[in-house]
Amino acid sequence: MEIWINPACSKCRSALTLLDAEGADYTVRRYLEDVPTEDEIRAVLDRLGLEPWDITRTQEADAKELGLKEWARDAGSRDRWVRALAEHPKLIQRPIITADDGTAVVARTDEAVQDALSRTEV
């Protein structure tokens, strides 16, 4: 199991605390420093069952500068969104946990972290 975090994010710290309390075996990826490639973002999106615009933080300054709210949200625009996430990792919603069963969750709540844990052998 891997968790993509920003250490400055309270939701990320909360998720890590819960994982530790449950004795989970996981790897931390500080995705602002170890930026995911476009292919890694696509793989996580497939695991999440989501589109890139579903995990984009549209209120961030970078998003406003890029005008993301105006971008089309369709199959033809998918690569453009993925590229933006790879070039501006601050835009990626966090934390994201990839579970051992091949799925992933955006773990912004304790329930979502528990869901990821239920899909992983502890």
Coordinates of C-alpha atoms in Angstrom, one line a residue:
M1 CA 0.0 0.0 0.0
E2 CA 1.2 3.5 -0.9
I3 CA -0.1 6.8 0.3
W4 CA 0.5 10.0 -1.7
I5 CA 0.8 12.9 0.8
N6 CA 1.6 16.5 1.3
P7 CA 3.1 16.7 4.9
A8 CA 1.5 20.2 5.3
C9 CA -2.0 18.8 4.7
S10 CA -4.0 18.0 7.9
K11 CA -6.1 15.3 6.0
C12 CA -2.8 13.6 5.1
R13 CA -1.5 13.7 8.6
S14 CA -4.8 12.4 9.9
A15 CA -4.7 9.5 7.4
L16 CA -1.1 8.6 8.5
T17 CA -2.1 8.6 12.1
L18 CA -5.0 6.2 11.4
L19 CA -2.8 3.9 9.3
D20 CA -0.2 3.8 12.1
A21 CA -2.9 3.2 14.7
E22 CA -4.1 0.2 12.6
G23 CA -0.5 -1.1 12.2
A24 CA -0.8 -0.9 8.5
D25 CA 2.3 -1.6 6.3
Y26 CA 2.6 1.3 3.8
T27 CA 5.0 3.5 1.9
V28 CA 4.8 7.3 1.9
R29 CA 5.2 9.2 -1.3
R30 CA 5.6 12.9 -0.9
Y31 CA 4.1 13.6 -4.3
L32 CA 5.2 17.3 -4.4
E33 CA 8.8 16.2 -4.2
D34 CA 8.5 12.8 -6.0
V35 CA 6.2 14.0 -8.7
P36 CA 4.1 11.3 -10.4
T37 CA 4.5 10.8 -14.1
E38 CA 1.6 11.1 -16.5
D39 CA 1.5 7.3 -16.7
E40 CA 1.5 7.0 -12.9
I41 CA -1.4 9.5 -12.7
R42 CA -3.3 7.5 -15.4
A43 CA -2.7 4.3 -13.4
V44 CA -4.0 5.8 -10.2
L45 CA -7.0 7.2 -12.0
D46 CA -7.8 3.7 -13.3
R47 CA -7.5 2.3 -9.8
L48 CA -9.7 5.0 -8.4
G49 CA -12.2 4.6 -11.2
L50 CA -12.1 8.4 -11.6
E51 CA -11.3 11.0 -14.2
P52 CA -8.5 13.6 -13.8
W53 CA -10.9 16.4 -13.2
D54 CA -12.4 14.4 -10.3
I55 CA -9.1 14.6 -8.4
T56 CA -8.1 18.1 -9.3
R57 CA -8.0 20.8 -6.6
T58 CA -9.7 23.5 -8.7
Q59 CA -9.4 26.2 -6.0
E60 CA -5.6 26.2 -6.0
A61 CA -3.9 29.3 -7.5
D62 CA -2.3 27.1 -10.2
A63 CA -5.8 25.9 -11.2
K64 CA -7.1 29.4 -11.5
E65 CA -4.0 30.6 -13.4
L66 CA -4.5 27.7 -15.9
G67 CA -8.3 28.4 -16.1
L68 CA -9.1 24.8 -15.3
K69 CA -12.7 25.5 -14.5
E70 CA -13.2 26.4 -18.1
W71 CA -11.6 23.2 -19.5
A72 CA -13.8 20.6 -21.1
R73 CA -14.3 17.5 -19.1
D74 CA -14.5 14.8 -21.7
A75 CA -12.4 12.0 -23.2
G76 CA -10.7 14.3 -25.7
S77 CA -9.5 16.5 -22.8
R78 CA -8.3 13.8 -20.5
D79 CA -4.6 13.9 -21.5
R80 CA -4.6 17.7 -21.1
W81 CA -5.9 17.3 -17.5
V82 CA -3.4 14.5 -16.7
R83 CA -0.5 16.6 -18.1
A84 CA -1.6 19.6 -15.9
L85 CA -1.6 17.3 -12.8
A86 CA 1.9 16.0 -13.7
E87 CA 3.2 19.6 -14.3
H88 CA 1.4 21.1 -11.2
P89 CA 1.3 18.3 -8.6
K90 CA -0.2 20.7 -6.0
L91 CA -3.4 20.3 -8.0
I92 CA -3.7 16.6 -7.1
Q93 CA -6.3 15.8 -4.4
R94 CA -4.8 14.2 -1.4
P95 CA -4.2 11.9 0.3
I96 CA -4.5 9.0 -2.2
I97 CA -4.0 5.5 -0.9
T98 CA -3.4 2.6 -3.4
A99 CA -4.5 -0.6 -1.8
D100 CA -3.0 -4.1 -2.3
D101 CA -6.1 -5.3 -4.1
G102 CA -5.4 -3.0 -7.1
T103 CA -7.9 -0.3 -6.1
A104 CA -7.3 3.2 -4.7
V105 CA -9.2 5.7 -2.6
V106 CA -9.0 9.5 -2.1
A107 CA -8.6 9.2 1.7
R108 CA -9.9 12.5 2.9
T109 CA -12.0 10.9 5.7
D110 CA -11.4 8.3 8.3
E111 CA -14.0 6.2 6.6
A112 CA -12.1 6.3 3.3
V113 CA -8.9 5.3 5.1
Q114 CA -10.7 2.4 6.7
D115 CA -12.1 1.4 3.3
A116 CA -8.5 1.3 1.9
L117 CA -7.4 -0.8 5.0
S118 CA -10.2 -3.2 4.4
R119 CA -8.8 -3.9 0.9
T120 CA -5.3 -4.5 2.2
E121 CA -3.8 -7.2 4.2
V122 CA -2.5 -5.8 7.4

